[in-house]
Amino acid sequence: MSHDATATSSDASALPPSSPLDAFETDTPSSSGEGEKTRMQRLLVDQRATFAIAPMPSAEVRRGWLAGLRDALKSHEAALITAISADFGHRSAHETRLAEMVPTFEGIRHARRHLKGWMKPSIRHVSAAFQPASARVVYQPLGVVGIIVPWNYPLYLALGPLITALSAGNRVMIKMSEFTPATAEALRVMLAEAFDEMQVAVVTGEADVAAAFSALPFDHLLFTGSTAVGKHVMRAAADNLTPVTLELGGKSPVIMSRALMADEAQRREAASRLAFGKGMNAGQTCVAPDYVLCAEDQVADLVQALGASFQRFYPCFADTLDYSRIINQRQYDRLSEVLSDALAKGATVTPLVEGPSWNDPVLVEKRLMPPLALLNVTDEMQVMQDEIFGPLLPIVGLPAAADELAAAMAYVNVRPRPLALYYFGHDKAGQQRVMEGTHAGGMCLNDTLLHVAQDDMPFGGIGPSGMGHYHGHEGFLTLSKAKGVFAKGRLNGAKLMYPPYAEGVAGRAIHGLIRRLLMR
């Protein structure tokens, strides 16, 4: 997802075709882009003016906003599920409920329950030199927050940040992906039922609109997408000194411990959890397992266990209604090129479900790409260089070593820091080593994906996989201004430090005391 801060519709075709999460990429300019740019500029001005009238909404007002969002989501559930499926060509209603509806409702519930505590000023220490006085930190709304939404989870990645922004008392503008037009319209209708546009507004449009949106002088900008475009978003925001939260991606690794793999029951269970994480939304998930590190003499056992799990999930793959389509032809072609590149450079492919081959015309027409294990992969292959964002799963066999876990960690640590890291192994010592010895935005032990759904944990990347957090309390802090307030009473002990300094016996005594007590 790459765009230049000054990009217009005329240069959108220059965007890299390998970018998987592109809210900016497009092959054709928007016919209504100029009108939408004018509209969003007016919206920002109007939202700022409305915010200035009530810059510190009470907890009850904010809880009311969240309750209104919850009620609107309930009444529009069917319409949103239908719209998302239409944008994908098909996505299971059950998967949309699990991956988008459930975490949104949970996020609303968590925020409403904890909001008063989050808003409560925190009392801070005042040192003896400045007594008598008090200090506290108050949490103020920032103003107007911009949210740029990708196409892969268009509901949750719009409403999750919205919940955080509303909890912090802000006004919000949401830019939806041009690749999910049906969802964008359904969400616009839903939000219009719950909010006036001066509170929450939806913006649509092609790449030129997205580029212009990122250049608006928001009080905070939250972007979900690729690392490449994240750099351009940050560059555009820098012109306005707009702070950014970037939820990017990268190649999230899975490390399989030898002890777990050696136990058949544990191996089957781990493979089931791994297959669920990779199969969700056909792998089009920012924290999807991107590649697996496994002892090379256990690779065959892992492939067999993964195949059994995927086959159990999708027993009649060509006709399944439980597996998502690839979002559009551009993304399908990108994945096909990545796979072809790997095969041409010596990789071997093992289907993980029974049925037609991945390039069967029936599946190609449906944009239905089955989960595929790729073996004998090398760093020269695109599949090991770029975030996959699809159902391809490279498995890297590590040579036998005295300390195989150290070898796996070294493999991960020489690569860009990922958004997620997954370790399968029940040994506490191994878990501790991986937690302390690797860096990632988040981590699961003996599972995948589910750390994202924990409302009371921060979620965000590190380095190339992002910056900042927007879940739970940490998200509230991100979208609030923590303002320190120092308060003096009628008495002023500090005047003893006023000039003229060290004059007379009393002055010398006071400054001598300061040196002895405060300069230690």
Coordinates of C-alpha atoms in Angstrom, one line a residue:
M1 CA 0.0 0.0 0.0
S2 CA 2.2 2.8 -1.2
H3 CA 1.2 6.3 -2.1
D4 CA 3.1 9.6 -2.2
A5 CA 2.0 12.3 0.1
T6 CA 1.3 14.5 -3.0
A7 CA -0.3 11.6 -5.0
T8 CA -3.2 12.4 -7.3
S9 CA -5.4 10.1 -9.3
S10 CA -3.0 10.3 -12.2
D11 CA -0.1 8.6 -10.5
A12 CA -2.1 5.9 -8.7
S13 CA -1.0 3.3 -11.2
A14 CA 2.6 3.6 -10.0
L15 CA 1.7 1.9 -6.7
P16 CA 3.5 -1.4 -6.2
P17 CA 1.3 -4.4 -7.2
S18 CA 2.7 -6.6 -4.5
S19 CA 1.2 -4.5 -1.6
P20 CA -1.4 -6.8 0.0
L21 CA -3.4 -4.4 2.2
D22 CA -3.7 -1.4 0.0
A23 CA -6.3 1.2 1.0
F24 CA -4.6 3.5 -1.5
E25 CA -3.9 1.3 -4.6
T26 CA -6.1 1.5 -7.6
D27 CA -5.9 1.2 -11.3
T28 CA -8.4 3.9 -12.2
P29 CA -8.9 7.4 -10.8
S30 CA -12.0 8.4 -9.0
S31 CA -14.6 10.2 -11.0
S32 CA -16.1 11.8 -7.9
G33 CA -12.8 12.3 -6.0
E34 CA -12.7 16.0 -6.1
G35 CA -16.1 16.3 -4.7
E36 CA -15.3 13.9 -1.9
K37 CA -12.1 15.8 -1.1
T38 CA -14.0 19.0 -0.8
R39 CA -16.6 17.3 1.4
M40 CA -14.0 15.8 3.8
Q41 CA -12.2 19.2 4.2
R42 CA -15.5 20.8 5.1
L43 CA -16.3 17.9 7.5
L44 CA -13.0 18.4 9.3
V45 CA -13.7 22.1 9.8
D46 CA -17.2 21.5 11.0
Q47 CA -16.2 18.7 13.3
R48 CA -13.5 20.9 14.8
A49 CA -16.1 23.6 15.4
T50 CA -18.5 21.2 17.0
F51 CA -15.8 19.7 19.2
A52 CA -14.9 23.2 20.4
I53 CA -18.4 23.7 21.8
A54 CA -18.1 20.6 24.0
P55 CA -14.4 19.7 24.3
M56 CA -14.7 17.5 27.4
P57 CA -17.7 15.1 27.0
S58 CA -18.7 13.4 30.3
A59 CA -18.4 9.7 30.8
E60 CA -22.2 9.4 30.5
V61 CA -22.2 11.1 27.1
R62 CA -19.4 8.8 25.9
R63 CA -21.2 5.7 27.2
G64 CA -24.3 6.9 25.4
W65 CA -22.3 7.1 22.1
L66 CA -21.0 3.6 22.6
A67 CA -24.5 2.3 23.4
G68 CA -25.8 3.9 20.3
L69 CA -23.1 2.3 18.2
R70 CA -23.9 -1.1 19.8
D71 CA -27.7 -0.8 19.1
A72 CA -27.1 0.3 15.5
L73 CA -24.7 -2.6 15.0
K74 CA -27.3 -5.0 16.3
S75 CA -30.0 -3.7 14.0
H76 CA -27.8 -3.6 10.9
E77 CA -26.0 -7.0 11.5
A78 CA -27.6 -8.8 8.6
A79 CA -27.1 -5.9 6.1
L80 CA -23.4 -5.6 7.1
I81 CA -22.8 -9.4 6.8
T82 CA -24.4 -9.4 3.3
A83 CA -22.4 -6.4 2.2
I84 CA -19.1 -7.9 3.3
S85 CA -19.8 -11.2 1.6
A86 CA -20.7 -9.3 -1.6
D87 CA -17.4 -7.4 -1.5
F88 CA -15.4 -10.6 -1.2
G89 CA -17.4 -12.6 -3.7
H90 CA -18.3 -14.8 -0.7
R91 CA -17.4 -14.8 3.0
S92 CA -19.2 -17.0 5.5
A93 CA -21.6 -15.2 7.7
H94 CA -20.3 -17.2 10.6
E95 CA -16.7 -16.0 9.9
T96 CA -17.8 -12.4 9.8
R97 CA -19.6 -12.8 13.1
L98 CA -16.6 -14.4 14.7
A99 CA -13.9 -12.1 13.3
E100 CA -15.7 -8.8 13.1
M101 CA -19.0 -8.7 15.0
V102 CA -18.0 -10.5 18.2
P103 CA -14.8 -8.4 18.9
T104 CA -16.6 -5.2 18.1
F105 CA -19.4 -6.0 20.6
E106 CA -16.8 -7.1 23.2
G107 CA -14.8 -3.9 22.6
I108 CA -17.9 -1.7 23.2
R109 CA -18.8 -3.7 26.3
H110 CA -15.3 -3.4 27.7
A111 CA -15.0 0.3 27.0
R112 CA -18.4 1.1 28.6
R113 CA -17.5 -0.9 31.7
H114 CA -14.1 0.8 32.3
L115 CA -14.6 4.3 30.8
K116 CA -15.1 6.1 34.1
G117 CA -11.9 4.6 35.5
W118 CA -9.9 5.5 32.4
M119 CA -11.1 9.1 32.6
K120 CA -10.3 9.6 36.3
P121 CA -7.4 11.9 36.8
S122 CA -4.3 10.2 38.2
I123 CA -2.7 11.8 41.2
R124 CA 1.1 12.4 40.9
H125 CA 3.8 13.1 43.5
V126 CA 5.1 16.6 44.3
S127 CA 8.6 16.7 45.7
A128 CA 9.4 18.5 48.9
A129 CA 10.9 21.6 47.2
F130 CA 7.6 22.6 45.7
Q131 CA 5.3 21.9 48.6
P132 CA 2.6 22.7 49.5
A133 CA 1.1 21.8 46.1
S134 CA -0.7 19.0 44.2
A135 CA -0.1 17.4 40.8
R136 CA -2.4 15.3 38.7
V137 CA -2.8 14.2 35.1
V138 CA -6.1 14.8 33.3
Y139 CA -7.0 13.0 30.1
Q140 CA -8.6 15.3 27.5
P141 CA -9.9 14.4 24.1
L142 CA -7.6 15.3 21.2
G143 CA -10.3 16.6 18.9
V144 CA -10.9 15.0 15.4
V145 CA -9.4 11.6 14.7
G146 CA -8.9 10.2 11.2
I147 CA -9.2 6.4 10.6
I148 CA -8.0 4.8 7.4
V149 CA -9.5 1.3 7.0
P150 CA -8.2 -1.6 4.8
W151 CA -10.3 -4.1 2.9
N152 CA -9.6 -7.3 4.8
Y153 CA -11.7 -6.7 7.9
P154 CA -13.6 -3.6 6.8
L155 CA -16.1 -3.6 9.7
Y156 CA -13.8 -4.4 12.7
L157 CA -10.9 -2.3 11.5
A158 CA -13.3 0.7 11.2
L159 CA -15.3 0.2 14.4
G160 CA -12.5 -1.0 16.7
P161 CA -10.6 2.3 16.3
L162 CA -13.9 4.1 16.4
I163 CA -14.7 2.6 19.8
T164 CA -11.4 3.8 21.1
A165 CA -11.8 7.3 19.6
L166 CA -15.3 7.8 21.0
S167 CA -14.2 6.5 24.4
A168 CA -11.6 9.2 24.5
G169 CA -14.2 11.8 23.6
N170 CA -13.2 12.6 20.0
R171 CA -15.0 13.3 16.8
V172 CA -14.1 10.9 14.0
M173 CA -13.8 10.7 10.2
I174 CA -13.4 7.2 8.7
K175 CA -12.0 6.6 5.2
M176 CA -13.2 3.2 3.9
S177 CA -11.3 1.1 1.3
E178 CA -12.5 1.5 -2.3
F179 CA -12.3 -2.3 -2.6
T180 CA -15.2 -2.8 -0.2
P181 CA -17.9 -0.4 -1.6
A182 CA -20.9 -2.4 -0.4
T183 CA -19.5 -2.5 3.1
A184 CA -18.7 1.2 3.0
E185 CA -22.3 2.1 2.1
A186 CA -23.8 -0.3 4.7
L187 CA -21.5 1.1 7.4
R188 CA -22.4 4.7 6.3
V189 CA -26.1 4.0 6.6
M190 CA -25.6 2.3 10.0
L191 CA -23.4 5.1 11.5
A192 CA -25.8 7.8 10.1
E193 CA -28.5 6.1 12.2
A194 CA -26.4 6.4 15.4
F195 CA -24.5 9.7 14.9
D196 CA -24.7 13.1 13.2
E197 CA -21.9 13.7 10.7
M198 CA -20.5 16.2 13.1
Q199 CA -19.7 13.3 15.4
V200 CA -18.8 10.4 13.0
A201 CA -18.6 10.7 9.3
V202 CA -17.7 8.1 6.6
V203 CA -15.5 9.1 3.6
T204 CA -15.3 7.0 0.4
G205 CA -13.3 7.3 -2.8
E206 CA -10.3 6.0 -4.7
A207 CA -6.5 6.3 -4.1
D208 CA -6.5 10.1 -4.7
V209 CA -9.1 10.6 -1.9
A210 CA -7.1 8.3 0.5
A211 CA -3.9 10.2 -0.2
A212 CA -5.7 13.6 0.4
F213 CA -7.3 12.2 3.6
S214 CA -3.9 11.2 5.0
A215 CA -2.7 14.8 4.4
L216 CA -5.5 16.5 6.4
P217 CA -4.5 18.2 9.7
F218 CA -6.2 15.7 12.0
D219 CA -5.5 15.7 15.8
H220 CA -4.5 12.0 15.3
L221 CA -4.4 9.7 12.4
L222 CA -4.8 5.9 12.7
F223 CA -3.8 3.8 9.7
T224 CA -4.1 0.1 9.1
G225 CA -2.2 -1.2 6.1
S226 CA 1.2 -2.1 4.7
T227 CA 4.5 -1.0 5.9
A228 CA 5.2 0.7 2.5
V229 CA 2.2 2.9 2.6
G230 CA 2.6 3.4 6.4
K231 CA 5.8 5.3 5.6
H232 CA 3.9 7.6 3.2
V233 CA 1.1 8.2 5.6
M234 CA 3.5 9.2 8.3
R235 CA 5.3 11.5 5.8
A236 CA 2.0 13.2 4.8
A237 CA 1.0 13.5 8.5
A238 CA 4.4 15.1 9.4
D239 CA 3.5 18.2 7.3
N240 CA 0.8 18.9 9.9
L241 CA 2.7 17.4 12.9
T242 CA -0.2 15.0 13.1
P243 CA 0.6 12.1 15.5
V244 CA 0.0 8.7 13.9
T245 CA -0.8 5.2 15.0
L246 CA 0.3 2.7 12.3
E247 CA -1.0 -0.9 12.4
L248 CA 1.0 -2.4 9.7
G249 CA 2.0 -6.1 9.2
G250 CA 5.0 -8.1 8.1
K251 CA 5.8 -11.8 8.2
S252 CA 4.5 -13.2 11.5
P253 CA 6.4 -16.4 12.3
V254 CA 5.4 -19.6 14.0
I255 CA 7.9 -21.5 16.0
M256 CA 7.2 -25.2 16.7
S257 CA 9.0 -26.8 19.6
R258 CA 10.6 -30.2 19.1
A259 CA 9.0 -31.6 22.2
L260 CA 5.5 -30.6 21.2
M261 CA 5.9 -32.0 17.7
A262 CA 7.2 -35.3 19.1
D263 CA 3.9 -35.8 20.9
E264 CA 1.2 -36.9 18.4
A265 CA -1.8 -35.6 20.4
Q266 CA -0.1 -32.2 21.1
R267 CA 1.0 -32.0 17.4
R268 CA -2.6 -32.6 16.2
E269 CA -4.0 -29.9 18.5
A270 CA -1.3 -27.4 17.6
A271 CA -1.9 -28.1 13.9
S272 CA -5.6 -27.5 14.4
R273 CA -5.0 -24.1 16.0
L274 CA -2.5 -23.1 13.4
A275 CA -4.8 -24.1 10.6
F276 CA -7.6 -22.1 12.1
G277 CA -5.4 -19.0 12.2
K278 CA -4.2 -19.4 8.6
G279 CA -7.6 -20.4 7.2
M280 CA -9.5 -17.5 8.7
N281 CA -10.5 -15.1 5.9
A282 CA -8.3 -17.3 3.6
G283 CA -5.2 -15.9 5.2
Q284 CA -6.1 -12.3 4.5
T285 CA -5.3 -11.2 8.0
C286 CA -2.6 -8.9 9.2
V287 CA -1.6 -11.3 12.0
A288 CA -2.1 -14.5 10.1
P289 CA 0.8 -17.0 10.5
D290 CA 3.1 -16.2 7.6
Y291 CA 5.6 -18.9 7.8
V292 CA 6.5 -21.8 10.2
L293 CA 9.9 -22.8 11.7
C294 CA 10.1 -26.5 12.4
A295 CA 12.9 -29.1 12.8
E296 CA 13.4 -30.4 9.3
D297 CA 13.0 -34.1 10.4
Q298 CA 9.5 -33.1 11.7
V299 CA 8.3 -31.2 8.7
A300 CA 6.5 -34.2 7.2
D301 CA 4.6 -34.8 10.4
L302 CA 3.5 -31.2 10.6
V303 CA 2.3 -31.1 7.0
Q304 CA 0.3 -34.3 7.6
A305 CA -1.3 -32.8 10.7
L306 CA -2.1 -29.6 9.0
G307 CA -3.7 -31.4 6.1
A308 CA -5.9 -33.4 8.5
S309 CA -7.0 -30.2 10.2
F310 CA -7.8 -28.3 7.0
Q311 CA -9.6 -31.3 5.6
R312 CA -11.7 -31.5 8.7
F313 CA -12.5 -27.7 8.4
Y314 CA -13.3 -27.8 4.7
P315 CA -14.2 -31.3 3.7
C316 CA -15.7 -30.5 0.3
F317 CA -13.4 -27.6 -0.5
A318 CA -14.6 -26.7 -4.0
D319 CA -18.2 -26.3 -2.7
T320 CA -17.4 -25.0 0.8
L321 CA -19.3 -22.0 2.1
D322 CA -17.0 -21.7 5.2
Y323 CA -13.9 -20.5 3.3
S324 CA -13.5 -16.9 2.1
R325 CA -12.7 -15.9 -1.5
I326 CA -9.7 -13.8 -2.3
I327 CA -11.0 -10.2 -2.2
N328 CA -10.5 -9.3 -5.9
Q329 CA -8.7 -10.3 -9.1
R330 CA -5.7 -8.1 -8.4
Q331 CA -5.0 -9.8 -5.1
Y332 CA -5.6 -13.3 -6.6
D333 CA -3.2 -12.5 -9.4
R334 CA -0.6 -11.3 -6.9
L335 CA -0.8 -14.5 -4.9
S336 CA -0.6 -16.6 -8.1
E337 CA 2.5 -14.8 -9.1
V338 CA 4.1 -15.3 -5.7
L339 CA 3.3 -19.0 -5.9
S340 CA 4.6 -19.3 -9.4
D341 CA 7.8 -17.5 -8.4
A342 CA 8.4 -19.9 -5.5
L343 CA 7.8 -23.0 -7.8
A344 CA 10.1 -21.6 -10.4
K345 CA 12.9 -21.2 -7.8
G346 CA 12.6 -24.7 -6.5
A347 CA 9.8 -24.8 -3.9
T348 CA 7.4 -27.7 -3.7
V349 CA 3.7 -27.3 -3.0
T350 CA 1.6 -29.6 -1.0
P351 CA -2.2 -29.1 -1.0
L352 CA -3.7 -29.1 2.5
V353 CA -7.2 -30.0 1.4
E354 CA -8.5 -32.6 -1.1
G355 CA -10.0 -31.6 -4.4
P356 CA -9.1 -29.7 -7.5
S357 CA -5.6 -28.2 -7.8
W358 CA -5.1 -24.6 -6.9
N359 CA -5.0 -23.5 -10.5
D360 CA -8.1 -25.5 -11.6
P361 CA -10.3 -23.2 -13.7
V362 CA -13.3 -23.7 -11.5
L363 CA -11.5 -22.5 -8.4
V364 CA -9.7 -19.7 -10.4
E365 CA -13.1 -18.3 -11.6
K366 CA -14.3 -18.2 -8.0
R367 CA -11.1 -16.7 -6.7
L368 CA -11.0 -19.7 -4.4
M369 CA -7.4 -20.4 -3.5
P370 CA -6.9 -23.5 -1.2
P371 CA -4.5 -23.6 1.7
L372 CA -1.1 -24.7 0.4
A373 CA 2.1 -25.7 2.2
L374 CA 5.3 -24.6 0.5
L375 CA 8.4 -26.6 1.3
N376 CA 12.1 -26.0 0.3
V377 CA 11.6 -22.3 0.3
T378 CA 14.6 -19.9 0.2
D379 CA 15.1 -16.2 0.9
E380 CA 15.3 -15.4 -2.9
M381 CA 11.6 -16.2 -3.3
Q382 CA 9.0 -13.5 -3.0
V383 CA 7.0 -15.7 -0.6
M384 CA 9.8 -15.3 1.9
Q385 CA 10.3 -11.6 1.3
D386 CA 6.9 -10.0 1.4
E387 CA 3.9 -10.4 3.6
I388 CA 1.8 -13.2 2.0
F389 CA -1.7 -12.1 2.9
G390 CA -3.2 -15.3 1.6
P391 CA -3.5 -19.1 2.1
L392 CA 0.1 -19.9 1.2
L393 CA 2.1 -21.3 4.2
P394 CA 5.9 -21.7 3.8
I395 CA 7.4 -24.2 6.2
V396 CA 11.1 -23.8 6.9
G397 CA 12.9 -26.9 8.1
L398 CA 15.7 -26.1 10.5
P399 CA 18.7 -28.4 10.6
A400 CA 19.3 -30.4 13.7
A401 CA 21.2 -28.4 16.3
A402 CA 22.1 -28.6 19.9
D403 CA 19.8 -25.6 20.6
E404 CA 17.1 -25.7 18.0
L405 CA 15.1 -23.0 19.8
A406 CA 18.1 -20.6 19.6
A407 CA 18.3 -21.3 15.9
A408 CA 14.7 -20.5 15.4
M409 CA 14.9 -17.3 17.4
A410 CA 18.0 -16.3 15.4
Y411 CA 16.1 -16.8 12.1
V412 CA 13.4 -14.5 13.3
N413 CA 15.7 -11.9 14.8
V414 CA 17.7 -11.1 11.7
R415 CA 14.4 -10.2 9.9
P416 CA 12.2 -7.2 10.3
R417 CA 10.2 -7.2 13.5
P418 CA 6.7 -8.7 12.8
L419 CA 3.3 -7.7 14.0
A420 CA 2.8 -11.1 15.7
L421 CA 4.8 -14.1 16.8
Y422 CA 3.5 -17.5 17.7
Y423 CA 5.2 -20.2 19.8
F424 CA 3.9 -23.7 20.1
G425 CA 5.4 -25.4 23.1
H426 CA 4.3 -26.1 26.7
D427 CA 7.7 -25.9 28.3
K428 CA 7.7 -22.8 30.5
A429 CA 11.4 -22.2 30.0
G430 CA 11.0 -22.2 26.2
Q431 CA 8.1 -19.9 26.4
Q432 CA 10.1 -17.5 28.6
R433 CA 13.1 -17.6 26.2
V434 CA 11.0 -16.7 23.2
M435 CA 9.1 -13.9 25.0
E436 CA 12.3 -12.3 26.2
G437 CA 14.5 -13.1 23.2
T438 CA 12.4 -11.9 20.3
H439 CA 10.5 -8.7 19.4
A440 CA 7.0 -8.6 17.9
G441 CA 4.0 -6.4 18.2
G442 CA 2.2 -9.1 20.1
M443 CA 2.5 -12.8 20.8
C444 CA 0.4 -15.9 21.4
L445 CA 1.6 -19.0 23.2
N446 CA 0.1 -22.2 21.7
D447 CA -2.4 -20.4 19.6
T448 CA -2.7 -17.8 16.8
L449 CA -4.6 -14.6 16.2
L450 CA -6.5 -14.5 19.5
H451 CA -4.3 -12.0 21.2
V452 CA -5.9 -9.4 19.0
A453 CA -9.3 -10.1 20.5
Q454 CA -8.2 -9.5 24.1
D455 CA -9.8 -6.1 25.1
D456 CA -7.6 -5.6 28.1
M457 CA -4.3 -5.9 26.1
P458 CA -2.7 -3.3 23.9
F459 CA -2.4 -4.2 20.2
G460 CA 0.1 -2.6 17.8
G461 CA 3.3 -3.2 16.0
I462 CA 7.0 -2.5 16.5
G463 CA 9.4 -1.0 13.9
P464 CA 8.3 -2.0 10.4
S465 CA 5.1 -3.6 11.7
G466 CA 3.8 -0.3 13.2
M467 CA 3.7 2.0 16.1
G468 CA 1.2 2.9 18.8
H469 CA -1.8 1.0 20.3
Y470 CA -5.5 1.4 20.0
H471 CA -7.1 -1.3 22.0
G472 CA -8.4 -1.0 25.6
H473 CA -6.8 1.4 28.1
E474 CA -3.7 1.9 26.0
G475 CA -5.9 2.9 23.1
F476 CA -7.7 5.4 25.3
L477 CA -4.4 6.9 26.3
T478 CA -3.2 7.1 22.6
L479 CA -6.3 9.1 21.6
S480 CA -6.3 11.3 24.7
K481 CA -4.0 14.2 25.7
A482 CA -2.5 13.4 29.1
K483 CA -2.2 16.9 30.5
G484 CA -0.2 17.5 33.7
V485 CA -1.8 20.0 36.1
F486 CA 0.3 21.5 38.9
A487 CA -1.8 23.3 41.5
K488 CA -0.5 25.7 44.2
G489 CA -2.5 26.8 47.2
R490 CA -2.4 30.1 49.1
L491 CA 0.8 29.3 50.9
N492 CA 4.0 29.4 48.8
G493 CA 7.0 27.7 50.4
A494 CA 8.9 28.0 47.1
K495 CA 9.4 31.8 47.6
L496 CA 12.3 31.0 49.9
M497 CA 14.1 30.1 46.7
Y498 CA 13.4 33.5 45.0
P499 CA 16.2 36.0 44.3
P500 CA 18.3 37.6 45.6
Y501 CA 20.0 34.3 46.1
A502 CA 22.0 33.4 49.3
E503 CA 21.7 36.9 50.7
G504 CA 22.3 37.1 54.4
V505 CA 22.4 34.3 56.9
A506 CA 18.9 33.1 56.2
G507 CA 19.5 33.0 52.4
R508 CA 22.8 31.1 52.8
A509 CA 21.1 28.6 55.2
I510 CA 18.2 28.0 52.7
H511 CA 20.4 27.3 49.8
G512 CA 22.7 25.2 51.8
L513 CA 19.7 23.1 52.8
I514 CA 18.7 22.8 49.2
R515 CA 22.1 21.5 48.3
R516 CA 22.1 19.0 51.1
L517 CA 18.6 17.7 50.6
L518 CA 17.7 18.1 47.0
M519 CA 21.0 17.6 45.1
R520 CA 21.9 14.1 46.3

